[in-house]
Structure formats: structure tokens, C-alpha cells
Tab-separated table of C-alpha atoms in Angstrom:
chain	number	residue	atom	x	y	z
A	1	MET	CA	68.888	25.820	68.855
A	2	ARG	CA	68.947	26.124	72.581
A	3	ILE	CA	70.667	29.423	72.381
A	4	LEU	CA	67.546	30.558	70.542
A	5	ALA	CA	65.132	29.423	72.638
A	6	LEU	CA	66.769	30.730	75.580
A	7	ARG	CA	67.189	34.249	73.856
A	8	LYS	CA	63.859	34.096	73.085
A	9	ALA	CA	62.538	33.484	76.614
A	10	PHE	CA	64.809	36.197	78.077
A	11	PHE	CA	63.123	38.860	75.613
A	12	ILE	CA	60.098	37.310	76.704
A	13	SER	CA	61.104	37.914	80.434
A	14	LEU	CA	62.321	41.152	79.927
A	15	THR	CA	58.954	42.569	77.466
A	16	PHE	CA	57.069	41.698	81.099
A	17	CYS	CA	59.639	42.798	83.115
A	18	ILE	CA	59.334	46.152	81.266
A	19	SER	CA	55.771	46.246	80.930
A	20	TYR	CA	55.101	45.962	84.592
A	21	LEU	CA	57.465	48.783	85.623
A	22	ASN	CA	55.588	51.122	83.652
A	23	THR	CA	51.667	50.009	84.618
A	24	ASN	CA	50.287	52.547	87.164
A	25	ALA	CA	47.628	51.901	89.871
A	26	GLN	CA	44.641	54.437	89.794
A	27	ASP	CA	45.223	56.208	92.867
A	28	GLY	CA	41.817	58.086	94.215
A	29	ASN	CA	39.354	58.161	96.907
A	30	ILE	CA	35.987	56.785	96.963
A	31	THR	CA	33.229	58.731	98.756
A	32	VAL	CA	30.145	57.081	99.981
A	33	LYS	CA	27.048	58.762	100.659
A	34	GLN	CA	24.297	57.165	102.893
A	35	ASP	CA	21.179	58.077	104.943
A	36	SER	CA	22.044	58.317	108.929
A	37	LYS	CA	18.846	55.883	108.936
A	38	PHE	CA	20.794	53.464	107.515
A	39	GLU	CA	23.467	52.760	110.399
A	40	GLN	CA	20.475	52.641	112.431
A	41	PHE	CA	19.143	49.956	110.871
A	42	LEU	CA	21.948	48.158	110.352
A	43	ASN	CA	22.523	48.405	114.444
A	44	GLU	CA	19.122	47.275	115.136
A	45	LYS	CA	19.272	44.397	112.364
A	46	ARG	CA	22.658	43.662	114.222
A	47	LYS	CA	20.588	43.324	117.683
A	48	THR	CA	18.281	40.762	116.489
A	49	ASN	CA	20.892	38.990	114.511
A	50	ILE	CA	22.449	38.849	118.151
A	51	SER	CA	18.946	37.762	120.318
A	52	ASN	CA	17.761	35.600	117.949
A	53	ALA	CA	21.172	33.705	117.347
A	54	ILE	CA	22.097	33.349	121.193
A	55	ASN	CA	18.616	30.964	122.191
A	56	GLU	CA	20.164	28.740	124.647
A	57	ARG	CA	20.760	31.900	127.464
A	58	TYR	CA	18.421	32.797	130.096
A	59	LYS	CA	15.981	35.892	130.122
A	60	ILE	CA	13.558	36.964	132.173
A	61	GLN	CA	9.542	37.456	130.901
A	62	ILE	CA	8.184	40.830	133.477
A	63	PHE	CA	5.140	40.743	131.056
A	64	SER	CA	2.612	39.063	128.420
A	65	GLY	CA	-0.729	41.106	127.779
A	66	GLU	CA	-1.863	43.675	125.061
A	67	SER	CA	0.711	45.179	122.707
A	68	GLU	CA	0.239	48.669	123.790
A	69	LYS	CA	0.957	47.737	127.896
A	70	ALA	CA	3.674	45.346	126.580
A	71	LYS	CA	5.347	48.540	125.178
A	72	SER	CA	4.602	50.991	128.069
A	73	THR	CA	6.040	48.203	130.688
A	74	LEU	CA	9.593	47.966	128.170
A	75	ASN	CA	9.976	51.443	128.227
A	76	ALA	CA	9.577	51.583	132.175
A	77	PHE	CA	11.959	48.637	132.284
A	78	ARG	CA	14.466	50.607	130.685
A	79	GLN	CA	14.140	53.606	132.755
A	80	GLU	CA	14.587	51.744	135.805
A	81	PHE	CA	17.064	49.066	134.577
A	82	ARG	CA	19.293	50.718	131.588
A	83	GLU	CA	21.792	47.732	131.817
A	84	ILE	CA	19.345	44.915	131.134
A	85	GLU	CA	18.344	45.032	126.935
A	86	GLY	CA	14.576	44.522	126.737
A	87	THR	CA	12.356	43.654	124.202
A	88	ILE	CA	8.787	42.634	122.977
A	89	PHE	CA	8.163	39.516	121.188
A	90	PHE	CA	4.751	38.519	119.766
A	91	PHE	CA	3.750	34.708	120.788
A	92	THR	CA	-0.426	34.481	119.487
A	93	PRO	CA	-2.375	36.301	121.175
A	94	ASN	CA	0.103	37.965	123.490
A	95	TYR	CA	2.716	40.317	123.317
A	96	LYS	CA	5.660	39.352	125.644
A	97	VAL	CA	8.227	41.126	127.092
A	98	TRP	CA	11.697	39.719	127.337
A	99	VAL	CA	14.139	40.902	129.259
A	100	GLY	CA	18.053	40.136	129.837
A	101	ASN	CA	20.564	37.808	127.873
A	102	PHE	CA	21.964	35.601	130.865
A	103	LYS	CA	24.505	33.013	130.274
A	104	THR	CA	23.733	31.388	133.537
A	105	ARG	CA	21.021	30.326	134.874
A	106	ILE	CA	22.472	32.139	138.609
A	107	ASP	CA	23.149	35.023	136.694
A	108	ALA	CA	19.535	35.184	135.904
A	109	GLU	CA	18.095	34.502	139.213
A	110	ARG	CA	20.410	37.242	140.734
A	111	ASN	CA	18.552	39.870	138.024
A	112	LEU	CA	15.761	38.090	138.990
A	113	ILE	CA	15.415	38.791	142.502
A	114	GLU	CA	16.040	42.744	142.314
A	115	ILE	CA	13.312	42.492	138.930
A	116	ARG	CA	11.178	41.089	140.891
A	117	LYS	CA	10.994	43.816	143.481
A	118	SER	CA	9.273	46.372	140.574
A	119	TYR	CA	7.872	43.784	138.597
A	120	PRO	CA	5.952	40.899	141.084
A	121	ASN	CA	4.660	38.630	138.242
A	122	VAL	CA	7.968	37.277	136.432
A	123	HIS	CA	9.240	34.200	135.440
A	124	LEU	CA	12.428	32.840	134.040
A	125	ILE	CA	12.472	31.208	130.847
A	126	ARG	CA	14.504	29.846	128.612
A	127	PRO	CA	13.424	30.243	124.905
A	128	ASN	CA	13.599	27.379	122.355
A	129	LYS	CA	14.125	28.398	118.805
């Protein structure tokens, strides 16, 4: 009886081995076509997610007021301070331009001194979520 059980197990394992050797995976290439604007959208979304997720950092507010003036202020800031990122937030009834994403208050204050030379009415803030 044991010999028959061993013989049956041997033939089953032999069958699996032969079937495994005969199977082949499909080889092929996948080509994905996507709009170039999609990648731009993803990059903007990543920036937004990062800026929203890190709210324990310090920012500098350089403007608070109307939408068009906020846009022009942010554009002028980006021309002058290329290494510091900036964004516009809407808090009823004003649009606020916040720049920077500083880990420590000391870093923020160092940049505040330089930014204050061009924008005299600036404030150091630490936004809350």
C-alpha cells in the first residue's frame, strides 16, 4: 500500500514538473501614450500635497488683498527670488501670498530680512491646518 502511495505521489510531482517546464511567460512591451499636460498636472498636485502636508513649517506672508494684485505680487516675487517657492491662498475676503517653507524660525527670519527689503509689509506666519 505504501509503495502505491509513493508511486502515485511520484507521478503527480513528475507531472507538475513537466507542466511547469513547458509553460512560458509572455514576453512583450507595453506602450503607454499619455498627454504631456498630465505629467504637469501630477507635478502640480505633488507640490500641493507637499505644501498642505507640512504645516508645521514657517512661511512669510508678503501680500493680502485682491486676486489680481496677489497674482502680480507673486509673479514679481518669483522673478526676484527664484529659489523660494510661493503660493496664493484664499481666506475670505482676501487673497494671501505666502512664500517659503522653512523648517525653523531662524531660517524664516533670515529670509524675512532679505524679503523685507523689497516687500516692507511682510509677516512671519506658521499656518495651522
